[in-house]
PDB file of C-alpha atoms and ligand atoms in Angstrom:
ATOM      1  CA  MET A 216     100.304 210.928 117.673  1.00 37.00           C
ATOM      2  CA  SER A 217      97.470 210.719 120.171  1.00 38.00           C
ATOM      3  CA  GLY A 218      94.671 208.203 120.052  1.00 41.00           C
ATOM      4  CA  GLY A 219      92.861 205.875 122.317  1.00 42.00           C
ATOM      5  CA  GLY A 220      93.814 207.896 125.387  1.00 42.00           C
ATOM      6  CA  THR A 221      96.185 205.246 126.604  1.00 43.00           C
ATOM      7  CA  ALA A 222      99.256 207.280 127.567  1.00 42.00           C
ATOM      8  CA  GLY A 223     100.605 206.874 131.066  1.00 45.00           C
ATOM      9  CA  ARG A 224      98.419 203.951 132.033  1.00 75.00           C
ATOM     10  CA  ALA A 225     100.781 201.090 131.306  1.00 86.00           C
ATOM     11  CA  ALA A 226     100.645 198.015 133.525  1.00 93.00           C
ATOM     12  CA  SER A 227     102.980 195.076 133.930  1.00 96.00           C
ATOM     13  CA  LEU A 228     102.081 191.477 133.246  1.00 98.00           C
ATOM     14  CA  VAL A 229     103.818 188.613 135.034  1.00 98.00           C
ATOM     15  CA  VAL A 230     102.922 185.046 134.141  1.00 98.00           C
ATOM     16  CA  SER A 231     104.109 182.047 136.167  1.00 98.00           C
ATOM     17  CA  ASP A 232     103.878 178.375 135.341  1.00 98.00           C
ATOM     18  CA  LEU A 233     100.946 178.640 132.949  1.00 98.00           C
ATOM     19  CA  HIS A 234      99.423 175.394 131.697  1.00 98.00           C
ATOM     20  CA  VAL A 235      96.671 174.875 129.133  1.00 98.00           C
ATOM     21  CA  ALA A 236      95.379 171.500 127.972  1.00 96.00           C
ATOM     22  CA  TYR A 237      93.041 170.698 125.103  1.00 93.00           C
ATOM     23  CA  GLY A 238      91.466 167.414 126.087  1.00 90.00           C
ATOM     24  CA  GLY A 239      94.371 165.406 127.426  1.00 87.00           C
ATOM     25  CA  VAL A 240      97.008 167.240 125.420  1.00 93.00           C
ATOM     26  CA  GLU A 241      98.980 170.047 127.034  1.00 95.00           C
ATOM     27  CA  ALA A 242      99.435 172.854 124.499  1.00 96.00           C
ATOM     28  CA  VAL A 243     101.072 175.203 127.032  1.00 98.00           C
ATOM     29  CA  ARG A 244     103.408 173.560 129.545  1.00 97.00           C
ATOM     30  CA  GLY A 245     104.650 175.732 132.364  1.00 98.00           C
ATOM     31  CA  VAL A 246     105.126 179.036 130.573  1.00 98.00           C
ATOM     32  CA  SER A 247     106.528 181.899 132.653  1.00 98.00           C
ATOM     33  CA  LEU A 248     107.174 185.342 131.254  1.00 97.00           C
ATOM     34  CA  GLU A 249     107.481 188.939 132.359  1.00 98.00           C
ATOM     35  CA  VAL A 250     106.245 191.983 130.492  1.00 98.00           C
ATOM     36  CA  PRO A 251     107.403 195.096 132.357  1.00 97.00           C
ATOM     37  CA  ALA A 252     105.142 198.141 132.254  1.00 96.00           C
ATOM     38  CA  GLY A 253     105.763 200.190 129.130  1.00 95.00           C
ATOM     39  CA  SER A 254     107.829 197.542 127.378  1.00 96.00           C
ATOM     40  CA  LEU A 255     107.347 195.655 124.118  1.00 97.00           C
ATOM     41  CA  VAL A 256     107.888 191.941 124.597  1.00 98.00           C
ATOM     42  CA  THR A 257     107.569 189.405 121.813  1.00 97.00           C
ATOM     43  CA  LEU A 258     106.754 185.724 121.901  1.00 97.00           C
ATOM     44  CA  ILE A 259     107.984 183.953 118.777  1.00 96.00           C
ATOM     45  CA  GLY A 260     107.978 180.348 117.647  1.00 93.00           C
ATOM     46  CA  ALA A 261     106.842 178.007 114.918  1.00 89.00           C
ATOM     47  CA  ASN A 262     103.296 177.211 113.929  1.00 89.00           C
ATOM     48  CA  GLY A 263     101.565 175.237 116.652  1.00 91.00           C
ATOM     49  CA  ALA A 264     104.116 176.065 119.367  1.00 94.00           C
ATOM     50  CA  GLY A 265     101.365 177.325 121.671  1.00 96.00           C
ATOM     51  CA  LYS A 266     101.683 181.099 121.252  1.00 96.00           C
ATOM     52  CA  SER A 267      98.021 181.792 120.476  1.00 95.00           C
ATOM     53  CA  THR A 268      96.941 179.467 123.247  1.00 96.00           C
ATOM     54  CA  THR A 269      99.127 181.398 125.688  1.00 97.00           C
ATOM     55  CA  LEU A 270      97.465 184.672 124.679  1.00 97.00           C
ATOM     56  CA  ALA A 271      94.017 183.077 124.902  1.00 96.00           C
ATOM     57  CA  ALA A 272      94.830 181.984 128.448  1.00 97.00           C
ATOM     58  CA  LEU A 273      95.966 185.500 129.377  1.00 98.00           C
ATOM     59  CA  SER A 274      92.736 186.923 127.931  1.00 96.00           C
ATOM     60  CA  GLY A 275      90.658 184.346 129.772  1.00 96.00           C
ATOM     61  CA  LEU A 276      89.349 182.738 126.604  1.00 94.00           C
ATOM     62  CA  VAL A 277      90.604 179.258 127.486  1.00 95.00           C
ATOM     63  CA  ARG A 278      90.848 177.597 130.866  1.00 94.00           C
ATOM     64  CA  ALA A 279      94.372 177.683 132.289  1.00 96.00           C
ATOM     65  CA  ARG A 280      96.325 176.776 135.395  1.00 96.00           C
ATOM     66  CA  GLY A 281      99.002 179.079 136.768  1.00 97.00           C
ATOM     67  CA  GLN A 282      99.406 182.626 137.972  1.00 98.00           C
ATOM     68  CA  ILE A 283      98.751 185.795 135.987  1.00 98.00           C
ATOM     69  CA  LEU A 284      99.571 189.111 137.658  1.00 98.00           C
ATOM     70  CA  LEU A 285      98.301 192.341 136.080  1.00 97.00           C
ATOM     71  CA  ASP A 286     100.177 195.141 137.820  1.00 95.00           C
ATOM     72  CA  GLY A 287     100.602 192.810 140.783  1.00 95.00           C
ATOM     73  CA  THR A 288      96.978 191.678 140.995  1.00 96.00           C
ATOM     74  CA  GLU A 289      96.237 187.989 140.454  1.00 97.00           C
ATOM     75  CA  ILE A 290      93.676 187.823 137.645  1.00 97.00           C
ATOM     76  CA  SER A 291      93.784 184.196 136.529  1.00 96.00           C
ATOM     77  CA  ARG A 292      90.301 183.512 137.898  1.00 95.00           C
ATOM     78  CA  TRP A 293      88.722 186.606 136.391  1.00 97.00           C
ATOM     79  CA  ARG A 294      86.309 186.361 133.482  1.00 95.00           C
ATOM     80  CA  SER A 295      87.626 187.739 130.222  1.00 94.00           C
ATOM     81  CA  SER A 296      85.248 190.735 130.351  1.00 92.00           C
ATOM     82  CA  ARG A 297      86.699 191.819 133.683  1.00 95.00           C
ATOM     83  CA  ARG A 298      90.246 191.481 132.344  1.00 96.00           C
ATOM     84  CA  VAL A 299      89.309 193.771 129.434  1.00 93.00           C
ATOM     85  CA  ALA A 300      87.680 196.255 131.793  1.00 91.00           C
ATOM     86  CA  GLU A 301      90.889 196.338 133.837  1.00 93.00           C
ATOM     87  CA  GLY A 302      92.980 197.012 130.757  1.00 94.00           C
ATOM     88  CA  LEU A 303      94.169 193.634 129.462  1.00 96.00           C
ATOM     89  CA  VAL A 304      92.999 193.781 125.864  1.00 95.00           C
ATOM     90  CA  GLN A 305      93.692 191.471 122.926  1.00 94.00           C
ATOM     91  CA  VAL A 306      93.847 192.070 119.193  1.00 91.00           C
ATOM     92  CA  PRO A 307      92.838 188.611 117.966  1.00 79.00           C
ATOM     93  CA  GLU A 308      94.609 186.551 115.318  1.00 75.00           C
ATOM     94  CA  GLY A 309      92.996 186.819 111.924  1.00 68.00           C
ATOM     95  CA  ARG A 310      91.653 190.265 112.865  1.00 69.00           C
ATOM     96  CA  GLU A 311      88.097 189.056 113.499  1.00 78.00           C
ATOM     97  CA  VAL A 312      86.289 192.206 112.503  1.00 80.00           C
ATOM     98  CA  LEU A 313      82.536 191.902 112.081  1.00 85.00           C
ATOM     99  CA  ALA A 314      82.312 191.964 108.301  1.00 84.00           C
ATOM    100  CA  THR A 315      78.681 193.030 107.926  1.00 86.00           C
ATOM    101  CA  LEU A 316      78.880 195.888 110.433  1.00 90.00           C
ATOM    102  CA  THR A 317      80.246 199.295 109.520  1.00 92.00           C
ATOM    103  CA  VAL A 318      83.732 200.359 110.497  1.00 93.00           C
ATOM    104  CA  GLU A 319      82.276 202.746 113.071  1.00 92.00           C
ATOM    105  CA  ASP A 320      80.036 200.092 114.634  1.00 90.00           C
ATOM    106  CA  ASN A 321      83.013 197.745 114.924  1.00 90.00           C
ATOM    107  CA  LEU A 322      84.837 200.504 116.770  1.00 91.00           C
ATOM    108  CA  ARG A 323      81.873 201.201 119.057  1.00 88.00           C
ATOM    109  CA  LEU A 324      81.889 197.534 120.074  1.00 83.00           C
ATOM    110  CA  GLY A 325      85.483 197.935 121.235  1.00 75.00           C
ATOM    111  CA  ALA A 326      84.385 200.641 123.639  1.00 72.00           C
ATOM    112  CA  TRP A 327      81.451 198.767 125.211  1.00 69.00           C
ATOM    113  CA  HIS A 328      82.694 199.422 128.737  1.00 69.00           C
ATOM    114  CA  GLN A 329      84.093 202.882 127.993  1.00 67.00           C
ATOM    115  CA  ARG A 330      80.956 204.797 126.994  1.00 69.00           C
ATOM    116  CA  ASP A 331      82.130 207.973 128.753  1.00 71.00           C
ATOM    117  CA  HIS A 332      85.216 208.004 126.578  1.00 75.00           C
ATOM    118  CA  LEU A 333      83.615 206.900 123.314  1.00 79.00           C
ATOM    119  CA  ALA A 334      83.480 210.236 121.488  1.00 78.00           C
ATOM    120  CA  ALA A 335      87.035 211.202 122.441  1.00 81.00           C
ATOM    121  CA  GLY A 336      88.216 207.679 121.741  1.00 83.00           C
ATOM    122  CA  LEU A 337      86.674 207.671 118.262  1.00 88.00           C
ATOM    123  CA  ASP A 338      88.223 211.055 117.499  1.00 89.00           C
ATOM    124  CA  GLY A 339      91.554 209.677 118.635  1.00 88.00           C
ATOM    125  CA  VAL A 340      91.483 206.568 116.487  1.00 90.00           C
ATOM    126  CA  PHE A 341      90.172 208.457 113.451  1.00 91.00           C
ATOM    127  CA  ALA A 342      93.058 210.912 113.845  1.00 91.00           C
ATOM    128  CA  ARG A 343      95.509 208.027 114.092  1.00 90.00           C
ATOM    129  CA  PHE A 344      93.948 206.005 111.258  1.00 91.00           C
ATOM    130  CA  PRO A 345      92.577 208.507 108.705  1.00 91.00           C
ATOM    131  CA  ILE A 346      91.672 205.646 106.370  1.00 92.00           C
ATOM    132  CA  LEU A 347      89.169 204.380 108.953  1.00 93.00           C
ATOM    133  CA  ALA A 348      87.626 207.848 109.209  1.00 93.00           C
ATOM    134  CA  GLU A 349      87.222 207.879 105.422  1.00 94.00           C
ATOM    135  CA  ARG A 350      85.611 204.456 105.478  1.00 93.00           C
ATOM    136  CA  ARG A 351      83.616 204.764 108.703  1.00 92.00           C
ATOM    137  CA  GLU A 352      80.238 204.158 107.014  1.00 94.00           C
ATOM    138  CA  LEU A 353      81.433 201.183 104.937  1.00 93.00           C
ATOM    139  CA  SER A 354      81.107 197.576 105.998  1.00 93.00           C
ATOM    140  CA  ALA A 355      84.245 196.217 107.633  1.00 91.00           C
ATOM    141  CA  GLY A 356      84.178 193.305 105.181  1.00 90.00           C
ATOM    142  CA  SER A 357      84.804 195.697 102.290  1.00 92.00           C
ATOM    143  CA  LEU A 358      88.163 196.800 103.732  1.00 92.00           C
ATOM    144  CA  SER A 359      91.514 195.447 102.559  1.00 90.00           C
ATOM    145  CA  GLY A 360      93.409 193.051 104.822  1.00 91.00           C
ATOM    146  CA  GLY A 361      95.672 195.843 106.040  1.00 90.00           C
ATOM    147  CA  GLU A 362      92.733 198.136 106.750  1.00 92.00           C
ATOM    148  CA  GLN A 363      90.986 195.353 108.662  1.00 92.00           C
ATOM    149  CA  GLN A 364      94.119 194.891 110.762  1.00 92.00           C
ATOM    150  CA  MET A 365      94.172 198.624 111.508  1.00 92.00           C
ATOM    151  CA  LEU A 366      90.487 198.392 112.443  1.00 94.00           C
ATOM    152  CA  ALA A 367      91.167 195.489 114.797  1.00 93.00           C
ATOM    153  CA  ILE A 368      93.987 197.456 116.448  1.00 94.00           C
ATOM    154  CA  ALA A 369      91.862 200.611 116.634  1.00 93.00           C
ATOM    155  CA  ARG A 370      89.014 198.662 118.231  1.00 92.00           C
ATOM    156  CA  ALA A 371      91.390 197.316 120.872  1.00 92.00           C
ATOM    157  CA  LEU A 372      92.741 200.818 121.563  1.00 92.00           C
ATOM    158  CA  LEU A 373      89.208 202.053 122.211  1.00 90.00           C
ATOM    159  CA  ALA A 374      89.075 199.645 125.133  1.00 89.00           C
ATOM    160  CA  ARG A 375      91.902 201.763 126.668  1.00 89.00           C
ATOM    161  CA  PRO A 376      94.430 198.965 127.128  1.00 94.00           C
ATOM    162  CA  ARG A 377      97.096 199.074 129.828  1.00 96.00           C
ATOM    163  CA  VAL A 378      98.532 195.881 128.337  1.00 97.00           C
ATOM    164  CA  LEU A 379      97.826 195.123 124.681  1.00 97.00           C
ATOM    165  CA  LEU A 380      98.077 191.498 123.534  1.00 97.00           C
ATOM    166  CA  MET A 381      98.600 191.166 119.780  1.00 96.00           C
ATOM    167  CA  ASP A 382      98.305 187.845 117.979  1.00 95.00           C
ATOM    168  CA  GLU A 383     100.235 187.834 114.698  1.00 93.00           C
ATOM    169  CA  PRO A 384      99.217 191.268 113.458  1.00 93.00           C
ATOM    170  CA  SER A 385     101.400 190.951 110.341  1.00 91.00           C
ATOM    171  CA  MET A 386      99.844 187.680 109.195  1.00 90.00           C
ATOM    172  CA  GLY A 387      98.919 187.606 105.524  1.00 89.00           C
ATOM    173  CA  LEU A 388      99.829 191.235 104.854  1.00 91.00           C
ATOM    174  CA  ALA A 389     102.072 192.637 102.118  1.00 89.00           C
ATOM    175  CA  PRO A 390     105.501 193.844 103.320  1.00 90.00           C
ATOM    176  CA  GLN A 391     104.575 197.510 102.898  1.00 90.00           C
ATOM    177  CA  ILE A 392     101.471 197.036 105.045  1.00 91.00           C
ATOM    178  CA  VAL A 393     103.523 195.091 107.598  1.00 93.00           C
ATOM    179  CA  ASP A 394     105.726 198.205 107.855  1.00 93.00           C
ATOM    180  CA  GLN A 395     102.649 200.269 108.674  1.00 91.00           C
ATOM    181  CA  VAL A 396     101.447 197.770 111.279  1.00 93.00           C
ATOM    182  CA  PHE A 397     104.842 197.784 113.001  1.00 95.00           C
ATOM    183  CA  ALA A 398     104.930 201.591 112.917  1.00 94.00           C
ATOM    184  CA  VAL A 399     101.588 201.596 114.731  1.00 94.00           C
ATOM    185  CA  ILE A 400     102.837 199.064 117.295  1.00 95.00           C
ATOM    186  CA  ASP A 401     105.910 201.204 117.887  1.00 94.00           C
ATOM    187  CA  ALA A 402     103.773 204.315 118.380  1.00 93.00           C
ATOM    188  CA  ILE A 403     101.441 202.540 120.788  1.00 93.00           C
ATOM    189  CA  ARG A 404     104.284 201.395 123.001  1.00 92.00           C
ATOM    190  CA  HIS A 405     105.976 204.794 122.912  1.00 91.00           C
ATOM    191  CA  GLU A 406     102.740 206.316 124.178  1.00 90.00           C
ATOM    192  CA  GLY A 407     103.164 204.150 127.254  1.00 90.00           C
ATOM    193  CA  THR A 408     101.057 201.066 126.576  1.00 95.00           C
ATOM    194  CA  THR A 409     102.654 197.735 127.420  1.00 97.00           C
ATOM    195  CA  VAL A 410     102.614 195.328 124.463  1.00 98.00           C
ATOM    196  CA  LEU A 411     102.958 191.547 124.302  1.00 98.00           C
ATOM    197  CA  LEU A 412     103.341 190.654 120.637  1.00 97.00           C
ATOM    198  CA  VAL A 413     102.995 187.129 119.272  1.00 96.00           C
ATOM    199  CA  GLU A 414     104.571 186.812 115.843  1.00 93.00           C
ATOM    200  CA  GLN A 415     105.737 184.257 113.335  1.00 87.00           C
ATOM    201  CA  ASN A 416     107.598 187.047 111.562  1.00 90.00           C
ATOM    202  CA  ALA A 417     110.489 186.661 113.980  1.00 92.00           C
ATOM    203  CA  HIS A 418     112.807 189.123 112.301  1.00 92.00           C
ATOM    204  CA  ARG A 419     110.334 191.977 112.450  1.00 93.00           C
ATOM    205  CA  ALA A 420     109.240 191.133 115.967  1.00 95.00           C
ATOM    206  CA  LEU A 421     112.788 190.863 117.327  1.00 96.00           C
ATOM    207  CA  SER A 422     113.726 194.135 115.636  1.00 95.00           C
ATOM    208  CA  ALA A 423     110.845 195.933 117.350  1.00 95.00           C
ATOM    209  CA  ALA A 424     110.862 194.354 120.823  1.00 97.00           C
ATOM    210  CA  ASP A 425     112.845 194.971 124.005  1.00 97.00           C
ATOM    211  CA  THR A 426     112.703 191.382 125.221  1.00 97.00           C
ATOM    212  CA  ALA A 427     111.835 188.125 123.505  1.00 97.00           C
ATOM    213  CA  TYR A 428     110.731 184.632 124.417  1.00 97.00           C
ATOM    214  CA  VAL A 429     110.992 181.687 122.061  1.00 96.00           C
ATOM    215  CA  MET A 430     108.369 178.976 122.372  1.00 96.00           C
ATOM    216  CA  GLU A 431     108.595 175.367 121.160  1.00 95.00           C
ATOM    217  CA  THR A 432     105.978 172.672 121.730  1.00 95.00           C
ATOM    218  CA  GLY A 433     104.327 174.458 124.627  1.00 97.00           C
ATOM    219  CA  GLU A 434     107.443 175.602 126.462  1.00 97.00           C
ATOM    220  CA  ILE A 435     109.698 178.643 126.596  1.00 97.00           C
ATOM    221  CA  VAL A 436     113.067 177.442 125.307  1.00 95.00           C
ATOM    222  CA  MET A 437     114.948 180.735 125.095  1.00 95.00           C
ATOM    223  CA  GLU A 438     114.569 184.247 126.395  1.00 97.00           C
ATOM    224  CA  GLY A 439     116.592 187.439 126.477  1.00 97.00           C
ATOM    225  CA  PRO A 440     117.046 190.915 125.058  1.00 98.00           C
ATOM    226  CA  ALA A 441     115.492 190.892 121.579  1.00 97.00           C
ATOM    227  CA  GLY A 442     118.683 192.238 119.987  1.00 95.00           C
ATOM    228  CA  GLU A 443     120.677 189.360 121.427  1.00 95.00           C
ATOM    229  CA  LEU A 444     118.241 186.751 120.122  1.00 94.00           C
ATOM    230  CA  LEU A 445     118.330 188.413 116.717  1.00 92.00           C
ATOM    231  CA  ALA A 446     122.089 187.704 116.660  1.00 91.00           C
ATOM    232  CA  ASN A 447     121.887 184.252 118.245  1.00 90.00           C
ATOM    233  CA  PRO A 448     122.915 181.580 115.677  1.00 86.00           C
ATOM    234  CA  ARG A 449     120.355 179.101 117.019  1.00 87.00           C
ATOM    235  CA  VAL A 450     117.541 181.617 116.590  1.00 86.00           C
ATOM    236  CA  VAL A 451     118.830 182.654 113.177  1.00 83.00           C
ATOM    237  CA  GLU A 452     118.937 179.044 112.016  1.00 83.00           C
ATOM    238  CA  ALA A 453     115.544 178.052 113.417  1.00 85.00           C
ATOM    239  CA  TYR A 454     113.448 181.173 112.891  1.00 82.00           C
ATOM    240  CA  LEU A 455     115.193 183.766 110.763  1.00 78.00           C
ATOM    241  CA  GLY A 456     116.391 181.750 107.753  1.00 67.00           C
ATOM    242  CA  GLU A 457     114.312 182.538 104.715  1.00 49.00           C
ATOM    243  CA  LEU A 458     111.728 184.463 106.688  1.00 45.00           C
ATOM    244  CA  SER A 459     114.027 187.349 107.469  1.00 42.00           C
ATOM    245  CA  ALA A 460     112.734 189.656 104.729  1.00 41.00           C
TER     246      ALA A 460
HETATM  247  P1  LIG B 131      99.837 179.390 115.167  1.00 86.55           P
HETATM  248  O1  LIG B 131     100.910 180.302 114.742  1.00 86.55           O
HETATM  249  O2  LIG B 131      99.495 178.371 114.157  1.00 86.55           O
HETATM  250  O3  LIG B 131      98.643 180.061 115.755  1.00 86.55           O
HETATM  251  P2  LIG B 131     100.625 178.826 117.846  1.00 86.55           P
HETATM  252  O4  LIG B 131     102.031 178.825 118.286  1.00 86.55           O
HETATM  253  O5  LIG B 131      99.840 180.029 118.173  1.00 86.55           O
HETATM  254  O6  LIG B 131     100.534 178.532 116.319  1.00 86.55           O
HETATM  255  P3  LIG B 131      98.524 177.358 119.056  1.00 86.55           P
HETATM  256  O7  LIG B 131      97.526 177.812 118.064  1.00 86.55           O
HETATM  257  O8  LIG B 131      98.484 177.922 120.405  1.00 86.55           O
HETATM  258  O9  LIG B 131      99.991 177.541 118.486  1.00 86.55           O
HETATM  259  O10 LIG B 131      98.438 175.769 119.157  1.00 86.55           O
HETATM  260  C1  LIG B 131      99.183 174.995 120.104  1.00 86.55           C
HETATM  261  C2  LIG B 131      98.752 173.545 120.007  1.00 86.55           C
HETATM  262  O11 LIG B 131      97.416 173.414 120.497  1.00 86.55           O
HETATM  263  C3  LIG B 131      98.759 172.991 118.611  1.00 86.55           C
HETATM  264  O12 LIG B 131      99.177 171.647 118.674  1.00 86.55           O
HETATM  265  C4  LIG B 131      97.309 173.088 118.178  1.00 86.55           C
HETATM  266  O13 LIG B 131      96.998 172.081 117.245  1.00 86.55           O
HETATM  267  C5  LIG B 131      96.575 172.847 119.492  1.00 86.55           C
HETATM  268  N1  LIG B 131      95.300 173.583 119.548  1.00 86.55           N
HETATM  269  C6  LIG B 131      95.110 174.897 119.362  1.00 86.55           C
HETATM  270  N2  LIG B 131      93.823 175.235 119.535  1.00 86.55           N
HETATM  271  C7  LIG B 131      93.161 174.098 119.831  1.00 86.55           C
HETATM  272  C8  LIG B 131      91.802 173.768 120.129  1.00 86.55           C
HETATM  273  N3  LIG B 131      90.856 174.716 120.159  1.00 86.55           N
HETATM  274  N4  LIG B 131      91.510 172.474 120.382  1.00 86.55           N
HETATM  275  C9  LIG B 131      92.469 171.514 120.383  1.00 86.55           C
HETATM  276  N5  LIG B 131      93.753 171.756 120.115  1.00 86.55           N
HETATM  277  C10 LIG B 131      94.121 173.011 119.840  1.00 86.55           C
END
């Protein structure tokens, strides 16, 4: 499947000793993680562990201390718009499509710095997501939850990511739709885009990822090959119990 024109442009992301505080409270406390180019890495953990805050810091949406290397270049002082332009692109939690705009206008917004590639990019995402092509003139707010998630992913792909940050893409979706979302994630990474996936659905995330990090109260408490964590009794007990469906 082609789409978004992302193949072959993967970058690595290396994060060292990242700290984020809200007021006096540290929500992220010395997080270090490595996302090799072309890999799928997942960050799992309970509600409130600091996963979304970590992604927001990587995107430049919250102020952070620490080092962030995008393909070896230190970007932690860059504005978020520059990070996007250089290929670090986030699919936000809760999808955040613009409900009153059409599907196509939402997609055009994703390509604000890629005007030369817009037509080809739109063709690519419409080929990948035929449902969005069918609904291109409809308001994004009229789409189902799953369709809105596909739109949010498609919009991010139009920004031609080298590293795609995804914040709980399966949240609130029916299991069948979750399957579709994970199939898309798998396709994106196999086309050569690096993916850092934040998920509360630990079973699905660990099944899809190469490497995993577990976060608790602002810190990384475990890391390793995703398959090993999937079989680790501590992970099973804490994160895979009843949620493993
Ligand atoms: P969730 O799955 O609920 O998104 P999470 O692991 O992504 O959880 P964060 O949303 O990053 O966790 O939250 C980490 C901590 O920071 C929590 O204690 C949360 O209450 C706090 N927090 C998050 N956003 C803010 C904010 N804008 N202002 C103050 N505190 C915040």
